[in-house]
Each structure stands twice: as C-alpha cells, then as structure tokens.
CSV table of C-alpha atoms in Angstrom, one decimal:
chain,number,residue,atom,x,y,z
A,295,UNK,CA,115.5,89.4,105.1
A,296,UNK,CA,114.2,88.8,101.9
A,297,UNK,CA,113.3,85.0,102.8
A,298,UNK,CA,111.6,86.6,105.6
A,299,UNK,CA,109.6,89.2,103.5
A,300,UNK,CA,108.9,85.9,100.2
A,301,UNK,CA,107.8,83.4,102.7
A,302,UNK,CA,104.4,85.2,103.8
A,303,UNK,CA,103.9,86.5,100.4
A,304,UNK,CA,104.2,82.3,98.8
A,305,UNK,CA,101.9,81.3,101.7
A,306,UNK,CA,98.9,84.0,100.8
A,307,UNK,CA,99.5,83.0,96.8
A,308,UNK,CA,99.1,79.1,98.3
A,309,UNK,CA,96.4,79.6,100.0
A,310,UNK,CA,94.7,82.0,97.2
A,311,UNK,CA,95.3,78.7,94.6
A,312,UNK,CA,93.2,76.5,97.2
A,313,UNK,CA,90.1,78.7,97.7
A,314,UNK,CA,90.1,79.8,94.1
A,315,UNK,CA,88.8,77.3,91.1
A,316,UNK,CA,91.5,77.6,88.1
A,317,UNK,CA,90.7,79.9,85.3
A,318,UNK,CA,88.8,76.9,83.0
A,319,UNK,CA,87.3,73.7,85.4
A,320,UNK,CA,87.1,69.8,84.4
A,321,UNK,CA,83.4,70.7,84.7
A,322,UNK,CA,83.0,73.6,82.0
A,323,UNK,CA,85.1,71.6,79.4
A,324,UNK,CA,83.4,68.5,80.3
A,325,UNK,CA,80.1,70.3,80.4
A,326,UNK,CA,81.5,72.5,76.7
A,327,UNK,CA,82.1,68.6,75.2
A,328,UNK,CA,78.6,67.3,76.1
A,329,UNK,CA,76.6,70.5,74.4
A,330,UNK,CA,78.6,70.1,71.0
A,331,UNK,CA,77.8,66.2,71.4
A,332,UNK,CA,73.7,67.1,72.0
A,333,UNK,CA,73.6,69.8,69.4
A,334,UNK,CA,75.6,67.5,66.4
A,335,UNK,CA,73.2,64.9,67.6
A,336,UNK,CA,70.3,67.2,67.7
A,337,UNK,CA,71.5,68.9,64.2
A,338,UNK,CA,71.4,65.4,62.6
A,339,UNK,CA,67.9,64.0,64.0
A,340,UNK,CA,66.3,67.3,63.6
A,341,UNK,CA,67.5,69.8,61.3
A,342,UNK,CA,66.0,72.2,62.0
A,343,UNK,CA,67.1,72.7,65.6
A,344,UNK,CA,70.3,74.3,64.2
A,345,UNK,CA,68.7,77.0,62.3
A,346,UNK,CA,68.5,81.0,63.5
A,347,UNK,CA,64.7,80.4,63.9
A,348,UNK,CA,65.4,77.4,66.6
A,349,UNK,CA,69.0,78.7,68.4
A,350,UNK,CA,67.4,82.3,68.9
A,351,UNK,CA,64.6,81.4,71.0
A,352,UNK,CA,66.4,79.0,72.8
A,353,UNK,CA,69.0,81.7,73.8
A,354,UNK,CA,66.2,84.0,75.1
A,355,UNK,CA,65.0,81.1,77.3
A,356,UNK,CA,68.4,80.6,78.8
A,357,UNK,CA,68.9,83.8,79.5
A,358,UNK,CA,66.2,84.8,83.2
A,359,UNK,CA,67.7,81.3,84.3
A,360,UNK,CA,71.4,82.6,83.4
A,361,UNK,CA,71.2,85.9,84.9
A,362,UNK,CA,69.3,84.7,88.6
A,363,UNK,CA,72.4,81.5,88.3
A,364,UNK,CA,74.9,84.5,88.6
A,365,UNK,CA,73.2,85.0,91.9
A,366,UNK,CA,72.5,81.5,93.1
A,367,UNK,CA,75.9,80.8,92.4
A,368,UNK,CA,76.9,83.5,94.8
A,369,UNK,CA,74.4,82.0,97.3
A,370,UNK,CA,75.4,78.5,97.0
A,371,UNK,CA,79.5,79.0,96.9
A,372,UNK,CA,78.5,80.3,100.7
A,373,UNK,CA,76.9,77.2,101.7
A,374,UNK,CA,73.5,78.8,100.7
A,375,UNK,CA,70.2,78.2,99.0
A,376,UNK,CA,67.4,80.3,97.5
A,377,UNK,CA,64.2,78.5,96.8
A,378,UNK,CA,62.2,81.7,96.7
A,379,UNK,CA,63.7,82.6,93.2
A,380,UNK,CA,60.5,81.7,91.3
A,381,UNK,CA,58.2,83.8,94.1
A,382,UNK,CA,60.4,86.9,93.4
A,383,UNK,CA,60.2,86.8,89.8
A,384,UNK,CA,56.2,86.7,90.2
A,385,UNK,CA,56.2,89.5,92.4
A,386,UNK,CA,58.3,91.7,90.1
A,387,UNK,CA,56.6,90.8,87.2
A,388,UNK,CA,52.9,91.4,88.0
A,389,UNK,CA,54.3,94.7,90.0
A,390,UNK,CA,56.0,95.9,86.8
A,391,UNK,CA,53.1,94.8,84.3
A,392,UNK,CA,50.6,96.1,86.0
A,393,UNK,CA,52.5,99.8,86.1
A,394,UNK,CA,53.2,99.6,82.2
A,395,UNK,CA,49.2,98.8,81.8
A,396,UNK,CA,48.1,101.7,84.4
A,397,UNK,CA,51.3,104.1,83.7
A,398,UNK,CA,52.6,103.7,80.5
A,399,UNK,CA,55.9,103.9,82.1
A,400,UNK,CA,59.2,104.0,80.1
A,401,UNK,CA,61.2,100.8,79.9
A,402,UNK,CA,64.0,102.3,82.2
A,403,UNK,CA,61.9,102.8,84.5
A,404,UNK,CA,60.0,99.4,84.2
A,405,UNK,CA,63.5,98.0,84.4
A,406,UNK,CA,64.0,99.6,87.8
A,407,UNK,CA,61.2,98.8,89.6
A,408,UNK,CA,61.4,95.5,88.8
A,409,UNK,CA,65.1,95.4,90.2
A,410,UNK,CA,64.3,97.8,93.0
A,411,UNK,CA,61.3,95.3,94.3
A,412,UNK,CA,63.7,92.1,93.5
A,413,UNK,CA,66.1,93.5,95.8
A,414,UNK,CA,64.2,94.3,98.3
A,415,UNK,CA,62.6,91.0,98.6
A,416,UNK,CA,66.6,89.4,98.2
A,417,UNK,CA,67.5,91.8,101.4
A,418,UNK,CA,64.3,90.3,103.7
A,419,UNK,CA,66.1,86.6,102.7
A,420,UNK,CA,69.3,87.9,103.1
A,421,UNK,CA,68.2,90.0,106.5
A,422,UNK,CA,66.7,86.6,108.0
A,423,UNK,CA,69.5,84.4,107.4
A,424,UNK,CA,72.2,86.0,107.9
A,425,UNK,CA,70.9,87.7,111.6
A,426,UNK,CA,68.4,85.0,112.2
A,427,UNK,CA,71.1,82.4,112.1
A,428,UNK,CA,68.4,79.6,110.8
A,429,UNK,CA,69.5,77.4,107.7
A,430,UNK,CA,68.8,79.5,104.2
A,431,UNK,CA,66.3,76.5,102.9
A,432,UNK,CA,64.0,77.1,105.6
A,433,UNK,CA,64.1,80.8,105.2
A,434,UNK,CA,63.8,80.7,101.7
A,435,UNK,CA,61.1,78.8,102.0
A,436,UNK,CA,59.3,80.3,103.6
A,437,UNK,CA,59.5,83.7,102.0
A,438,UNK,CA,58.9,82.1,98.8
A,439,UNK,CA,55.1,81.3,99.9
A,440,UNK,CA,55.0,84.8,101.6
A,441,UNK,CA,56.2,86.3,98.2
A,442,UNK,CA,53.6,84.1,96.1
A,443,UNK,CA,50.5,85.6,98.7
A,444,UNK,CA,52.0,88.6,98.4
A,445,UNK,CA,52.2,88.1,94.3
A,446,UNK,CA,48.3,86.6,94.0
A,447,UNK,CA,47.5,89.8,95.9
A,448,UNK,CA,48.8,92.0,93.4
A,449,UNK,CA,47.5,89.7,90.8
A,450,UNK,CA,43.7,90.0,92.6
A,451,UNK,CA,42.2,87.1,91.4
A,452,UNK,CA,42.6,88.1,87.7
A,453,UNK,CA,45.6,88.1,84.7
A,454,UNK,CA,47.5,91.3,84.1
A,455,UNK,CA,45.9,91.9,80.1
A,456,UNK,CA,47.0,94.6,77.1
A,457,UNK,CA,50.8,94.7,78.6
A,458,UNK,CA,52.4,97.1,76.2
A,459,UNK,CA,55.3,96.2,74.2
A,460,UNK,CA,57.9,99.0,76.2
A,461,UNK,CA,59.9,95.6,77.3
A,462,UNK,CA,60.1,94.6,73.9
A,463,UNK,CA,64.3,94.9,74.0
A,464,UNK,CA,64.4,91.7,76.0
A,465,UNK,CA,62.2,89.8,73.7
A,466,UNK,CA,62.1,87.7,70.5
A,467,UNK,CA,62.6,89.2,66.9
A,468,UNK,CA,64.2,92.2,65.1
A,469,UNK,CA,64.0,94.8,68.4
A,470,UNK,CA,64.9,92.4,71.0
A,471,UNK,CA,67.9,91.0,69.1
A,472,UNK,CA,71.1,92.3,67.5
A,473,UNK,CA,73.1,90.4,64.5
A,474,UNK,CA,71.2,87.0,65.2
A,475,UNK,CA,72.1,87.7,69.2
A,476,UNK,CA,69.5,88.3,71.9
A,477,UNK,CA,69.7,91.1,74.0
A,478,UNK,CA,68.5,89.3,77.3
A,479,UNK,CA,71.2,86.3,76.6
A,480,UNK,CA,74.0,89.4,75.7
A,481,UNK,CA,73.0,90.6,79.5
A,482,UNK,CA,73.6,87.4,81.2
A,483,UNK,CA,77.1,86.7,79.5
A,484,UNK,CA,78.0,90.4,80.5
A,485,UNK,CA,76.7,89.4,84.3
A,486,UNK,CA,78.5,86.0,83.8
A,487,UNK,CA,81.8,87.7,83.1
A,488,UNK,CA,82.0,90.5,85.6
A,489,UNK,CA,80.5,87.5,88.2
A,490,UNK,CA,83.4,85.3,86.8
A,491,UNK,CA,86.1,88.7,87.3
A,492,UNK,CA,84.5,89.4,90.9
A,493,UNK,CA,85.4,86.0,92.4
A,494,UNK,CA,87.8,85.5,91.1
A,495,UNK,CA,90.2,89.1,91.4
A,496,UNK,CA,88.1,91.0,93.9
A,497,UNK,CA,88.8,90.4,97.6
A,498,UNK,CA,85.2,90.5,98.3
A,499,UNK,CA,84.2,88.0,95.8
A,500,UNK,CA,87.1,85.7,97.3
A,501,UNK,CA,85.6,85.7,100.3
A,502,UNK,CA,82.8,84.5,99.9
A,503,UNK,CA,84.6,81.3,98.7
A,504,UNK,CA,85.8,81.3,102.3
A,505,UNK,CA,83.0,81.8,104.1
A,506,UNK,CA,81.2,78.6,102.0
A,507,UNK,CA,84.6,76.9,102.9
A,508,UNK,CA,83.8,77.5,106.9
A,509,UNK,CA,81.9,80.7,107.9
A,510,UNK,CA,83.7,80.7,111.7
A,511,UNK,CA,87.1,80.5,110.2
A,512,UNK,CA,86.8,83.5,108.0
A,513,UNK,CA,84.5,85.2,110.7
A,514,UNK,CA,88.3,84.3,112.7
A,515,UNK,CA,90.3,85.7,109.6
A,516,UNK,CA,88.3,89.0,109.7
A,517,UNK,CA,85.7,88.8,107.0
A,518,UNK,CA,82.6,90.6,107.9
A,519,UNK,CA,80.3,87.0,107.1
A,520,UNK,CA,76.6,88.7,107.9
A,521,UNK,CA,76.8,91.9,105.5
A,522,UNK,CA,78.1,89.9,102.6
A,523,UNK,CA,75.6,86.8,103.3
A,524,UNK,CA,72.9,89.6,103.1
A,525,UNK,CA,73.9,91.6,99.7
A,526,UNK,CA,74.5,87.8,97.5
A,527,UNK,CA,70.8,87.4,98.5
A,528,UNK,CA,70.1,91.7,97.7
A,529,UNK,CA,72.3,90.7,94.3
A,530,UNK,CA,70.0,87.5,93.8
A,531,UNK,CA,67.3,89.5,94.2
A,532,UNK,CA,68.0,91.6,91.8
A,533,UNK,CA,68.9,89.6,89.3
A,534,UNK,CA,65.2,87.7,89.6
A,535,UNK,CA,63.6,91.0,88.8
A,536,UNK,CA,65.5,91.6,86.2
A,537,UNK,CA,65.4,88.5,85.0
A,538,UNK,CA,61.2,89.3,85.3
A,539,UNK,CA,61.5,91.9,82.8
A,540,UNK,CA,63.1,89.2,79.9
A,541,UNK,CA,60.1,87.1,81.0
A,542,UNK,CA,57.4,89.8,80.6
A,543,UNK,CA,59.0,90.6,77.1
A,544,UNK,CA,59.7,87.3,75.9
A,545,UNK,CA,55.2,86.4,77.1
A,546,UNK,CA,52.6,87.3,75.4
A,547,UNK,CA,50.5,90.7,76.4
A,548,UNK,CA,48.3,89.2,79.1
A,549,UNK,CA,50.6,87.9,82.2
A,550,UNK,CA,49.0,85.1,84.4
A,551,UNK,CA,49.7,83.7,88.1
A,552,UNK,CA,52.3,80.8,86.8
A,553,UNK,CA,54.4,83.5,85.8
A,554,UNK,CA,58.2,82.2,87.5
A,555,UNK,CA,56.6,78.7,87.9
A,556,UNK,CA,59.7,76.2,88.1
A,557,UNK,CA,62.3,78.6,87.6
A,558,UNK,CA,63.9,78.2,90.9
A,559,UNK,CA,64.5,74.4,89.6
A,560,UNK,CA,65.8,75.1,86.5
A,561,UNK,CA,68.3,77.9,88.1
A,562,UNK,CA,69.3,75.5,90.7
A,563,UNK,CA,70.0,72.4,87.9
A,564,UNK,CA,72.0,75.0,86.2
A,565,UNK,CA,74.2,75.8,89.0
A,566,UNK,CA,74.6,72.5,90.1
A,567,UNK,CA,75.4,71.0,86.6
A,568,UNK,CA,77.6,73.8,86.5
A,569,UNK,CA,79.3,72.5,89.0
A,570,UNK,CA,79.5,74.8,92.2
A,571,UNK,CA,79.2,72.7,95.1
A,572,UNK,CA,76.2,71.9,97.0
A,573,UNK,CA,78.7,71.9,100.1
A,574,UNK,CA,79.7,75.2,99.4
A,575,UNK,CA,83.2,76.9,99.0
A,576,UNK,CA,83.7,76.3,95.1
A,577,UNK,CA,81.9,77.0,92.4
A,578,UNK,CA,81.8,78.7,88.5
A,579,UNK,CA,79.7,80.9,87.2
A,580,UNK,CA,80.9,80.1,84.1
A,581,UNK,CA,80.1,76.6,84.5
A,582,UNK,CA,76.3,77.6,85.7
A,583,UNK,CA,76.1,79.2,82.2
A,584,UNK,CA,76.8,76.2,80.3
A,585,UNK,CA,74.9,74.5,82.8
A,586,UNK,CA,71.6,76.9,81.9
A,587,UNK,CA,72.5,76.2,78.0
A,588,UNK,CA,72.2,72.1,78.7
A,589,UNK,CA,69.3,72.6,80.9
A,590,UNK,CA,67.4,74.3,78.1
A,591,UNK,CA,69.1,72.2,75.3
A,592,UNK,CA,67.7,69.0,76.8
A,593,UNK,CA,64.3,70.5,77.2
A,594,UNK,CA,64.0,72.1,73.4
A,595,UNK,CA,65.4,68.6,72.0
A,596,UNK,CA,63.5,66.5,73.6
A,597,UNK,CA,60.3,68.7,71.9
A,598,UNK,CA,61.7,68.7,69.1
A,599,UNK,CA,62.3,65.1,68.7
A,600,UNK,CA,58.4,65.1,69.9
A,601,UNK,CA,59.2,62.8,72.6
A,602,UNK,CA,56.9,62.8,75.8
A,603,UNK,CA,57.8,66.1,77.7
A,604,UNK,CA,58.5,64.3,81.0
A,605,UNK,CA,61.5,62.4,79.1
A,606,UNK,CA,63.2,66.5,79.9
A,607,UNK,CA,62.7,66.8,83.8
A,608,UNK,CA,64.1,63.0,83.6
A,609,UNK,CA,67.4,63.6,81.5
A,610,UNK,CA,67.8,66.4,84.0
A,611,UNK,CA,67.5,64.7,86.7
A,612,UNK,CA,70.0,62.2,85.5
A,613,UNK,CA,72.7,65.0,85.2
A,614,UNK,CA,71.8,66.8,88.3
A,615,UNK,CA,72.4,63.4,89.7
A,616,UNK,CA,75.2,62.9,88.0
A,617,UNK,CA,76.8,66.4,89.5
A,618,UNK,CA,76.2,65.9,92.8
A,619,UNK,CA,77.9,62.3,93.1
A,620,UNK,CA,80.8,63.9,91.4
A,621,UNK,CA,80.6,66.6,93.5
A,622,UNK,CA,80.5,64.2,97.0
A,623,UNK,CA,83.5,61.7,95.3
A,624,UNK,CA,85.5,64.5,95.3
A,625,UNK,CA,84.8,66.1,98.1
A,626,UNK,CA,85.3,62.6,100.1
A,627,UNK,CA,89.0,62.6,98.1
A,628,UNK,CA,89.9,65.5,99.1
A,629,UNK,CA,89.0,65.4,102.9
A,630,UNK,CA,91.1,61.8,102.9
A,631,UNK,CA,94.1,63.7,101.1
C-alpha cells in the first residue's frame, strides 16, 4: 500500500525536476563570470566606469529593460514573442506625460495610468493570440505599428514639454535613489524575485513551462492554455507602462516621439542572453536580469572606451548569437537523449 501511494508521488517530483530549471543555471553563473570579467576589464581601461557617478546611471538604465524582461520571459517560456514592447512604452508614456503637464496629477496616480493603459494594450496582444490562434510575432507586430499610430496621435505632431518632476522617484540623483541604490533598479530585482518564486513554486507559474514545452499536451493535462497565454501578455503589458514611468523620470522635461525606440531589442537580447529558450519551455528570469546588466555593460563600455557606438549593437549581436547556438546544441542533445 505504501509503494502504491510513493510511486505517483516520485513520478509528479520527476516530472516537476524536468519542466523546472534548477535553482542557479550554467547560464546565470556563466553569464555572473563574464560581467566580473567586463567590469575588472572595464575598471582597469577606464577608471572611472567603477565609480558611484558611472554604476548609478547604468543601474537606472537596466532597470525599464529588467522589469518588461520579467514579462518577455513569461511570453517567451510559452513559445511566445512580443515585438510591440517598445509601441507600449510610447503609448504610456506620452498618455501619462501629457496628464502630469495638463493635470498636475500625483505620482500614484501617474503610476497607474501608465500601468492601467500598458495592460490594456498587453490584454488586446494577449486577446488575439491566444483566441485568434495566429503566431504571436505576427500579432505583435502588428499591434506594435497600431500602438505607435495610436502613440503619434496622442503625441499630435508635437513633443510633450515642461513635464513636471512628480516621477522624480524613478530617476537619477538624491530622490530617485536610496544608499547609492536606484529605486527603479530596486523595483526590477523585487519583480525578478517574486517572477523567479512564481515559476518556480506556484502551480500557475509551472505551467506555463508546460504549455511552452507543448501547448496540446497541457491543454490534455488540464491546464486552461488561452487565459494564462492572455494575462503573461496583460502582465507584459504592464510591466512596459511601468517601465514608461522610469523612462519619463530618468528624460529630461520635454518627451519626444522616439520615446521606447529599440527597447523591445534590448529586452529581447536580455532574455535571450539570459538564457530562456527561443523554443520555449525553459527559461530564468534571473538569468534575463544578468542578461539586461551585460546588455547595458557592453553598451556604457564601449562609450566609455570612446569606441565607435556601432562596436555595442555588434558585441551584442555576437552574444545573442552566441545564446541561441547554445540554446539549439542543446536542445538537439536532448531530443537525441
């Protein structure tokens, strides 16, 4: 009797160990060993890239790409994609700005508007693919132009000017940091770890490990695919409006149309360094941190060092590269085990 009752219980903790990453990956300590190799090396070319003044700023630039990675990771780890990242972020932003210009609303408020109108966009994505059944690149695609019309219209041909400083929590200096730490970068490692204790304890969060593993089998096992494909997309969403306040506070007090421009790259490099895979099914939001922090290392050094700026898209390119072969090698090993 009790071999009858142990038997299912070693088969669920079996298959638990095979959809679930283990607590620390190759990729995060392999990832950890090649940021204290670029920031010595950094710290001995240029001095100064080690200082407070230098570390700070580069924290509050990780951060927006951080915070939305918590999301894509989400999206990706079920087979997904979100390309429209960078068209939500506009959206929010000019929405919010131009309310703290007209309104002179409080920052709580800002703060929710900007989430409120990032999750509704994220729910349209999440609406489409899940229901629509079409593949979440050509969705997101799409959107994204829809949400950049829909963005220059709120813009109206003009820059969003005399934003007031209500934000000024998730920017630079004394009120958006505390002890030497930036608020915006404390956010993301807070969304990082309660991301990182979601998959990995929740049941909710480990399904969506299954339905990037194969969407009919856990459709077969009883997990409800279309609602939870449509709230990581409400969830990125939201992220990217939040993620539109740190990029309002950290500007200047006029916002213009390129607000967002490129982010959706630089969050999907960071996810994909991190080392969640493009095939869905496995992924670390842990490792899409570091991967965030070595996105924006490589770009900071590589000014610093006053080399020519495309020298940064290139080394990044190399390591997205890099990821993805890794990522395809062992996926291939593991198909012929």
């Amino acid at each position: 009797m009790t071999t009858d009752t142990a038997a299912p219980a070693r088969s669920a903790q079996l298959s638990l160990r095979r959809i679930l990453p283990p607590i620390v990956t190759g990729q995060e300590i392999v990832l950890l060993a090649v940021l204290v190799v670029l920031w010595v090396v950094l710290g001995i070319f240029t001095p100064a890239f080690l200082t407070p003044g230098s570390i700070g700023p580069l924290l509050v630039q990780v951060a927006p790409i951080a915070l939305i990675g918590v999301g894509m990771t989400f999206v990706i780890i079920t087979a997904g994609i979100d390309v429209s990242v960078a068209a939500m972020i506009m959206v929010s932003a000019v929405t919010t700005a131009r309310m703290l210009v007209a309104f002179d609303i409080p920052a709580i408020l800002a703060v929710l508007v900007a989430v409120v109108i990032g999750s509704a966009l994220g729910a349209l994505n999440g609406l489409l693919i899940a229901y629509g059944r079409v593949h979440p690149i050509i969705i997101t695609f799409g959107t994204a132009n829809l949400f950049q019309w829909l963005g220059l219209r709120v813009f109206d041909s003009s820059t969003v000017n005399g934003i007031p400083s209500t934000l000024e929590f998730f920017g630079r200096g004394g009120a958006g940091s505390t002890l030497g730490v930036p608020h915006s970068f404390a956010i993301a490692v807070l969304a990082v770890a309660v991301a990182w204790w979601f998959l990995r304890y929740a049941k909710a969060g480990r399904n969506l490990y299954a339905i990037g593993g194969n969407q009919n089998a856990a459709r077969l096992a009883g997990i409800k695919v279309q609602p939870r494909l449509v709230w990581v997309y409400v969830i990125t969403g939201a992220l990217a409006g939040l993620a539109a306040c740190m990029v309002i506070a950290t500007g200047t007090a006029t916002l213009d149309q390129s607000v967002g421009s490129g982010k959706e790259l630089q969050v999907i490099a960071a996810v994909v360094i991190g080392g969640t895979s493009i095939l869905g099914g496995r992924g670390s939001v842990v490792g899409t941190l570091l991967g965030a922090i070595l996105v924006q290392t490589v770009v900071s050094g590589v000014t610093q060092l006053g080399w020519p700026t495309q020298l940064g898209f290139l080394f990044v390119g190399i390591f997205i590269l890099i990821a993805v072969g890794t990522d395809l090698i062992r996926e291939r090993t593991r198909r012929r085990a």
